[in-house]
XYZ file of N, CA and C in Angstrom:
537
model
N 0.805 -1.120 0.001
C -0.154 -0.064 0.004
C 0.779 1.043 -0.038
N 0.236 2.125 0.189
C 0.918 3.755 0.320
C 1.953 3.533 1.339
N 1.782 2.629 2.494
C 2.749 3.136 3.848
C 3.418 1.570 3.654
N 3.611 0.877 2.698
C 4.601 -0.015 2.828
C 5.854 0.145 2.781
N 6.234 1.219 1.767
C 7.600 1.484 1.583
C 8.013 1.908 3.041
N 7.370 3.103 3.312
C 8.044 3.397 4.844
C 7.860 2.454 6.167
N 7.042 1.113 6.077
C 7.349 0.213 6.860
C 8.685 -0.475 6.595
N 8.913 -0.765 5.501
C 10.134 -1.578 5.060
C 11.107 -1.174 5.442
N 11.046 0.471 5.340
C 11.863 1.475 5.949
C 11.969 1.498 7.459
N 11.185 1.568 8.097
C 11.509 1.245 9.619
C 11.579 -0.094 10.051
N 11.591 -1.027 9.373
C 11.718 -2.354 9.503
C 13.897 -2.462 9.255
N 14.016 -2.130 8.137
C 15.477 -1.894 7.710
C 16.326 -1.134 9.141
N 15.592 0.190 9.336
C 16.058 0.901 10.439
C 16.302 0.360 12.210
N 15.276 -0.986 12.325
C 15.329 -1.400 13.566
C 16.112 -2.714 13.050
N 16.919 -3.074 11.939
C 17.706 -4.394 11.812
C 16.648 -5.612 12.354
N 15.155 -5.827 11.861
C 14.259 -6.766 12.069
C 13.876 -6.949 10.470
N 13.117 -8.165 10.198
C 12.856 -8.598 8.916
C 11.111 -9.043 9.332
N 10.292 -9.436 8.285
C 8.949 -9.527 8.385
C 8.544 -10.616 7.050
N 7.508 -10.825 7.328
C 6.942 -11.505 6.409
C 5.643 -10.662 5.855
N 5.203 -10.472 4.470
C 4.744 -9.544 4.035
C 3.244 -10.429 3.232
N 2.173 -10.597 3.340
C 1.402 -11.414 2.305
C 0.854 -10.550 1.800
N 1.170 -10.646 0.047
C 0.759 -9.650 -1.103
C -0.534 -10.176 -1.812
N -1.193 -9.323 -1.832
C -2.032 -9.378 -2.995
C -1.760 -9.345 -4.487
N -2.197 -10.122 -5.297
C -1.546 -10.477 -6.726
C -1.587 -9.376 -7.472
N -3.110 -8.401 -7.509
C -3.000 -7.423 -8.270
C -2.430 -5.923 -7.757
N -1.554 -6.025 -6.925
C -0.896 -5.170 -6.382
C 0.515 -4.888 -6.589
N 0.785 -6.191 -7.413
C 2.556 -6.500 -7.446
C 2.736 -5.658 -8.506
N 2.213 -5.195 -9.599
C 2.974 -4.416 -10.498
C 2.871 -2.972 -9.793
N 1.854 -2.448 -9.273
C 1.714 -1.277 -8.709
C 2.949 -1.003 -7.468
N 3.316 -1.966 -6.728
C 4.232 -1.813 -5.918
C 5.242 -2.611 -6.041
N 5.719 -2.899 -7.350
C 7.052 -3.666 -8.090
C 8.410 -3.720 -7.268
N 8.744 -2.089 -7.049
C 9.536 -1.623 -6.650
C 9.497 -1.577 -5.311
N 8.598 -1.394 -4.479
C 8.783 -1.745 -3.061
C 9.322 -2.958 -2.544
N 8.239 -3.938 -3.260
C 8.648 -5.301 -2.967
C 9.607 -5.743 -3.254
N 10.414 -5.614 -4.813
C 11.968 -5.748 -4.586
C 13.130 -5.039 -3.500
N 12.721 -4.096 -3.403
C 13.393 -3.216 -1.861
C 13.473 -4.196 -0.749
N 11.764 -4.405 -0.720
C 11.557 -5.547 0.759
C 12.232 -6.407 0.325
N 12.096 -7.488 -0.632
C 12.929 -8.765 -0.492
C 14.850 -8.564 -0.606
N 15.169 -7.221 -1.201
C 16.695 -7.184 -0.975
C 16.645 -6.488 0.564
N 16.397 -6.142 1.361
C 16.508 -5.959 2.389
C 16.379 -7.297 3.562
N 15.684 -8.413 2.952
C 15.946 -9.705 3.699
C 13.931 -9.952 4.538
N 13.060 -9.600 3.771
C 11.948 -9.630 3.984
C 11.147 -10.536 3.366
N 10.250 -11.304 3.626
C 9.648 -12.515 3.022
C 8.395 -12.005 2.370
N 7.878 -12.351 1.401
C 6.825 -12.420 0.785
C 5.887 -13.802 0.892
N 4.588 -13.717 1.100
C 3.577 -14.411 1.324
C 2.707 -14.546 -0.038
N 1.788 -15.273 -0.296
C 0.686 -15.069 -1.021
C -0.403 -14.790 -0.159
N -1.405 -14.057 -0.692
C -2.611 -13.732 -0.094
C -4.060 -13.445 -0.404
N -3.788 -14.314 -1.659
C -4.808 -14.052 -2.939
C -4.392 -12.918 -4.009
N -5.493 -13.257 -4.766
C -5.336 -11.950 -6.229
C -5.920 -10.894 -5.610
N -7.258 -10.909 -5.119
C -7.878 -9.922 -5.063
C -8.831 -9.655 -3.519
N -8.251 -10.534 -2.444
C -8.910 -10.778 -1.456
C -10.460 -11.042 -1.606
N -10.412 -12.113 -2.153
C -11.751 -12.827 -2.450
C -11.387 -13.341 -1.094
N -13.091 -13.911 -0.683
C -12.912 -15.021 0.455
C -12.884 -16.451 -0.041
N -11.516 -16.862 0.188
C -10.969 -17.854 -0.352
C -11.743 -19.294 -0.140
N -12.371 -19.417 0.857
C -12.939 -20.424 1.550
C -15.036 -20.993 0.778
N -14.951 -19.873 0.340
C -16.306 -19.283 -0.141
C -16.251 -19.861 -1.663
N -14.966 -19.877 -2.257
C -15.040 -19.793 -3.812
C -15.042 -21.556 -4.058
N -15.376 -21.664 -5.292
C -15.411 -22.863 -6.607
C -13.754 -23.450 -6.098
N -13.876 -24.541 -6.633
C -12.523 -24.841 -6.760
C -11.584 -24.227 -7.491
N -12.027 -24.174 -8.744
C -11.415 -23.677 -9.912
C -11.210 -22.248 -9.487
N -11.794 -21.321 -9.076
C -11.407 -19.931 -8.837
C -10.565 -19.856 -7.607
N -10.908 -20.185 -6.808
C -9.747 -20.652 -5.243
C -8.288 -20.752 -6.151
N -7.786 -21.655 -6.958
C -6.682 -22.221 -7.733
C -6.772 -21.278 -8.224
N -7.305 -20.488 -9.248
C -7.037 -19.055 -10.137
C -6.371 -17.822 -8.877
N -7.169 -17.814 -7.512
C -6.734 -16.692 -6.790
C -5.429 -17.086 -6.475
N -4.883 -18.128 -6.093
C -3.694 -18.586 -5.407
C -2.422 -18.464 -6.933
N -2.985 -19.018 -7.315
C -2.187 -19.369 -8.864
C -1.549 -18.151 -9.574
N -2.707 -17.179 -9.944
C -2.213 -16.199 -10.326
C -1.483 -15.043 -9.561
N -1.358 -15.207 -8.600
C -0.450 -14.586 -7.273
C 0.719 -15.160 -7.390
N 1.010 -16.458 -7.411
C 2.340 -17.369 -7.466
C 2.776 -16.719 -8.815
N 2.294 -16.601 -9.929
C 2.677 -16.514 -11.319
C 2.918 -15.181 -11.746
N 2.389 -14.218 -10.929
C 3.115 -12.568 -11.252
C 4.198 -12.342 -9.762
N 4.041 -13.061 -8.947
C 5.293 -12.575 -8.169
C 6.293 -13.402 -9.001
N 6.534 -14.445 -9.278
C 7.701 -14.840 -10.275
C 7.616 -14.271 -11.441
N 6.838 -13.689 -12.271
C 7.003 -12.888 -13.569
C 7.699 -11.577 -12.938
N 7.293 -10.856 -12.098
C 7.802 -9.304 -11.990
C 8.666 -9.150 -10.828
N 9.083 -10.405 -10.190
C 9.712 -10.269 -8.936
C 10.991 -11.642 -8.959
N 10.802 -12.421 -9.760
C 11.261 -13.863 -9.724
C 11.481 -14.197 -8.128
N 10.106 -14.506 -7.531
C 10.024 -14.915 -6.268
C 8.858 -15.328 -6.474
N 9.315 -16.829 -5.398
C 8.324 -17.865 -5.068
C 7.821 -17.776 -3.702
N 6.796 -17.299 -3.236
C 6.073 -17.469 -1.893
C 6.300 -19.060 -1.629
N 6.372 -19.422 -0.482
C 6.046 -20.870 -0.059
C 5.157 -20.776 1.271
N 4.422 -19.732 1.615
C 3.172 -19.463 2.354
C 2.148 -18.548 1.801
N 1.093 -18.873 2.465
C -0.357 -18.821 1.927
C -0.770 -18.300 3.274
N -1.178 -17.187 3.156
C -2.203 -16.871 4.720
C -3.406 -16.742 3.509
N -4.558 -17.361 3.742
C -6.077 -17.228 3.146
C -6.472 -16.411 4.048
N -7.424 -15.479 3.251
C -8.277 -13.871 3.380
C -9.231 -14.463 4.411
N -9.218 -13.331 5.503
C -10.126 -13.948 6.463
C -9.396 -14.719 7.566
N -8.303 -15.275 7.260
C -8.229 -16.605 8.458
C -8.798 -17.627 7.916
N -9.475 -17.865 7.193
C -10.239 -18.868 7.100
C -9.637 -20.028 6.345
N -9.212 -21.105 6.914
C -9.040 -22.325 6.738
C -9.553 -23.687 6.235
N -10.163 -24.117 5.014
C -10.806 -25.307 4.947
C -9.878 -26.315 4.221
N -10.313 -27.695 4.215
C -9.409 -28.598 3.554
C -9.855 -28.321 2.356
N -10.522 -27.634 1.706
C -10.535 -27.584 -0.122
C -9.183 -26.509 -0.150
N -8.567 -25.749 0.884
C -7.894 -24.842 0.191
C -6.728 -25.549 0.544
N -6.542 -26.233 1.711
C -5.449 -27.349 1.952
C -5.304 -27.823 0.985
N -6.399 -28.715 0.521
C -5.943 -29.341 -0.661
C -5.844 -29.116 -2.492
N -5.614 -27.934 -2.058
C -5.665 -27.295 -3.643
C -4.390 -26.037 -3.608
N -3.855 -26.783 -2.586
C -2.092 -25.569 -2.733
C -0.894 -26.413 -2.257
N 0.073 -26.357 -2.982
C 1.437 -26.926 -1.768
C 1.742 -25.520 -1.138
N 1.275 -24.636 -0.978
C 1.743 -23.748 0.186
C 1.549 -23.786 1.378
N 2.541 -23.459 2.435
C 2.397 -24.075 3.579
C 1.292 -22.742 4.013
N 0.350 -23.300 4.850
C -0.879 -22.155 5.651
C -0.315 -21.779 6.801
N -0.481 -20.639 6.920
C 0.024 -19.605 7.520
C -1.113 -18.555 8.258
N -0.965 -18.687 9.678
C -2.251 -17.673 10.221
C -1.460 -16.907 11.489
N -1.845 -16.410 12.485
C -1.291 -15.566 13.285
C -1.556 -16.195 14.498
N -1.380 -15.627 15.800
C -1.360 -16.191 17.023
C -1.642 -14.964 17.622
N -1.599 -13.939 16.919
C -2.056 -12.435 17.916
C -2.334 -11.505 17.034
N -3.635 -11.273 16.978
C -4.207 -10.216 16.357
C -4.142 -8.897 16.485
N -3.651 -7.808 16.041
C -3.424 -6.678 16.675
C -4.832 -5.910 16.481
N -5.742 -6.436 15.614
C -6.753 -5.984 15.188
C -6.693 -4.494 14.735
N -5.753 -4.117 14.524
C -5.066 -2.609 13.638
C -6.248 -2.510 12.545
N -6.902 -3.606 11.656
C -7.685 -3.075 11.111
C -9.131 -2.416 11.113
N -8.983 -2.733 12.596
C -10.691 -2.398 13.375
C -10.425 -0.959 14.474
N -9.449 -1.458 15.130
C -8.837 -0.587 16.138
C -8.355 0.925 15.103
N -8.708 2.094 15.825
C -8.294 3.138 15.244
C -6.838 3.553 16.323
N -7.007 3.219 17.473
C -6.241 4.007 18.506
C -4.640 3.221 18.420
N -3.729 4.032 18.036
C -2.423 3.603 18.252
C -1.961 2.922 19.248
N -2.294 3.725 20.285
C -1.832 2.810 21.666
C -2.492 1.219 21.992
N -3.750 1.633 21.678
C -4.269 0.131 21.894
C -3.631 -1.123 21.045
N -3.453 -0.476 19.774
C -2.615 -1.673 18.602
C -1.322 -1.682 19.263
N -0.422 -0.328 20.116
C 0.999 -1.243 20.377
C 0.323 -2.538 21.453
N -0.417 -2.074 22.524
C -0.604 -2.820 23.436
C -1.033 -4.418 23.032
N -1.604 -4.019 22.222
C -1.873 -5.952 21.710
C -0.982 -6.295 21.275
N 0.110 -5.851 20.611
C 1.360 -6.064 20.029
C 2.145 -6.441 20.897
N 2.122 -5.858 22.220
C 3.295 -6.069 22.913
C 2.755 -6.764 24.585
N 1.882 -6.939 24.685
C 1.424 -7.668 25.987
C 0.910 -9.015 25.999
N 1.669 -9.882 26.661
C 1.353 -11.322 26.680
C 1.886 -11.915 25.644
N 3.357 -11.416 25.033
C 3.901 -11.974 23.828
C 4.648 -13.611 23.890
N 4.336 -14.120 23.439
C 5.541 -14.963 23.575
C 6.181 -15.599 22.726
N 7.157 -16.215 22.658
C 8.076 -16.824 22.313
C 7.587 -18.023 20.761
N 7.561 -17.478 19.688
C 7.462 -18.089 18.328
C 6.122 -17.396 18.041
N 5.350 -16.690 18.908
C 4.212 -15.889 18.121
C 4.550 -14.997 16.831
N 2.886 -15.082 16.332
C 3.030 -14.230 14.810
C 2.251 -13.056 15.253
N 2.616 -11.897 14.703
C 1.916 -10.943 15.110
C 1.041 -10.455 13.592
N -0.256 -10.196 13.687
C -0.722 -9.553 12.408
C -0.970 -8.354 12.610
N -0.528 -7.505 11.576
C -0.506 -6.076 11.242
C -0.900 -5.950 9.714
N -1.349 -4.902 9.258
C -1.671 -4.619 7.700
C -1.136 -3.269 7.554
N -0.456 -3.309 6.576
C 0.228 -2.299 5.915
C -0.462 -1.361 4.914
N -1.972 -1.533 5.268
C -2.747 -0.250 4.335
C -3.430 0.874 5.461
N -2.973 0.913 6.894
C -3.067 2.028 7.524
C -2.232 2.658 7.969
N -2.378 3.760 8.053
C -1.068 4.871 8.467
C -1.088 4.520 10.274
N -1.999 4.051 10.850
C -1.971 3.944 12.235
C -1.053 2.818 12.544
N -1.373 1.294 11.913
C -0.543 0.596 11.913
C 1.145 0.878 11.557
N 1.503 1.617 10.623
C 3.020 1.794 10.294
C 3.457 2.415 11.612
N 2.520 3.696 12.144
C 3.076 4.851 13.275
C 3.085 3.567 14.248
N 2.171 2.678 14.794
C 2.378 2.165 15.660
C 3.493 1.086 15.732
N 3.995 0.570 14.788
C 5.295 -0.579 14.318
C 6.767 0.493 14.879
N 6.446 1.544 14.650
C 7.710 2.363 15.225
C 8.012 2.271 16.770
N 6.534 1.762 17.859
C 6.904 1.708 18.926
C 7.089 0.355 19.299
N 6.054 -0.756 18.309
C 6.436 -1.750 18.876
C 7.456 -2.293 18.647
N 8.124 -2.378 17.847
C 9.761 -3.015 17.447
C 10.654 -2.676 18.742
N 10.628 -1.432 18.960
C 11.519 -1.174 20.252
C 10.964 -1.948 21.537
N 9.853 -2.164 21.467
C 9.212 -2.303 22.688
C 9.582 -4.153 22.739
N 9.084 -4.740 21.820
C 9.324 -6.174 21.689
C 11.132 -6.812 21.761
N 11.726 -6.029 21.319
C 13.344 -5.944 21.220
C 13.899 -5.924 22.643
N 13.261 -4.833 23.356
C 13.268 -4.891 24.866
C 13.162 -5.499 26.071
N 12.055 -6.585 25.753
C 11.504 -7.817 25.977
C 12.283 -8.915 25.456
N 13.424 -8.637 24.611
C 14.140 -9.926 24.390
C 14.055 -10.700 22.909
N 12.835 -10.287 22.835
C 12.528 -10.668 21.225
C 13.136 -10.361 19.907
N 13.548 -11.311 19.068
C 14.033 -10.873 17.768
C 12.852 -11.097 17.011
N 12.378 -10.243 16.062
C 11.613 -10.181 14.789
C 12.318 -10.888 13.794
N 11.509 -11.608 13.403
C 12.257 -12.969 12.108
C 11.051 -12.976 11.221
N 11.015 -13.465 9.872
C 10.555 -14.016 9.044
C 9.719 -14.972 9.493
N 8.565 -15.652 8.831
C 8.112 -17.078 8.962
C 8.981 -18.057 8.498
N 9.781 -17.973 7.520
C 10.883 -18.986 7.360
C 11.768 -19.428 8.029
N 12.055 -17.947 8.742
C 13.279 -18.110 9.552
C 12.281 -18.623 11.224
N 11.669 -18.174 11.559
C 11.017 -18.800 12.570
C 10.733 -20.289 12.230
N 10.059 -21.001 11.178
C 10.366 -22.446 10.911
C 11.761 -23.006 11.190
N 12.466 -22.420 10.570
C 14.070 -22.890 11.028
C 14.468 -22.951 12.322
N 14.290 -22.070 13.218
C 14.763 -21.679 14.764
C 13.510 -22.976 15.470
N 12.446 -23.020 14.994
C 11.496 -24.189 15.558
C 12.221 -25.942 15.600
N 12.419 -25.967 14.360
C 13.127 -27.338 13.750
C 14.466 -27.565 14.223
N 15.471 -26.591 14.446
C 16.679 -26.489 15.158
C 16.181 -27.230 16.985
N 15.180 -26.024 17.207
C 14.718 -26.490 18.410
C 14.193 -27.976 18.730
N 13.189 -28.678 17.877
C 12.937 -30.015 18.163
C 14.099 -30.649 18.197
N 15.319 -30.283 17.165
C 16.185 -31.011 17.220
C 17.120 -31.642 18.108
N 16.916 -30.211 18.792
C 17.955 -30.155 20.185
C 17.321 -30.938 21.217
N 16.034 -30.961 21.095
C 15.140 -31.513 22.624
C 15.269 -33.085 22.371
């Protein structure tokens, strides 16, 4: 969105990375920002082509939503996401059975899509956070960008390291091999 570039800059300034779930119909518009984001070590995931409610689509339309996004990311950015975040967090067997992508949701919802108060968004993102949590935020709101400026230092001061989903999976795998 119009705030993604600033969010990518905030992440870079704080030496942290994140996973951005991308709508396929936005790739060409924000191609330069997405390329910069990848260059900075962030990860891109698939979030459908135009935010249709995936669990309510026919199998053919579901596949078009996912595959169109994969194709445009490959064509325009030479990037192939490995994660899918189904729209509205709705996961069904039909979705699972019609993609090879790893389904990823969140464990902490800042509700930044609904809550307009920056302090409440910050509180939701920094209170009762546990190792391995996945915090959901949206780059389409200025309030989310502003909240992120405070969320990152707070989480870092609590000893958390902010990473991409792929990095989180690697850590979980390493830990499971140690135990």
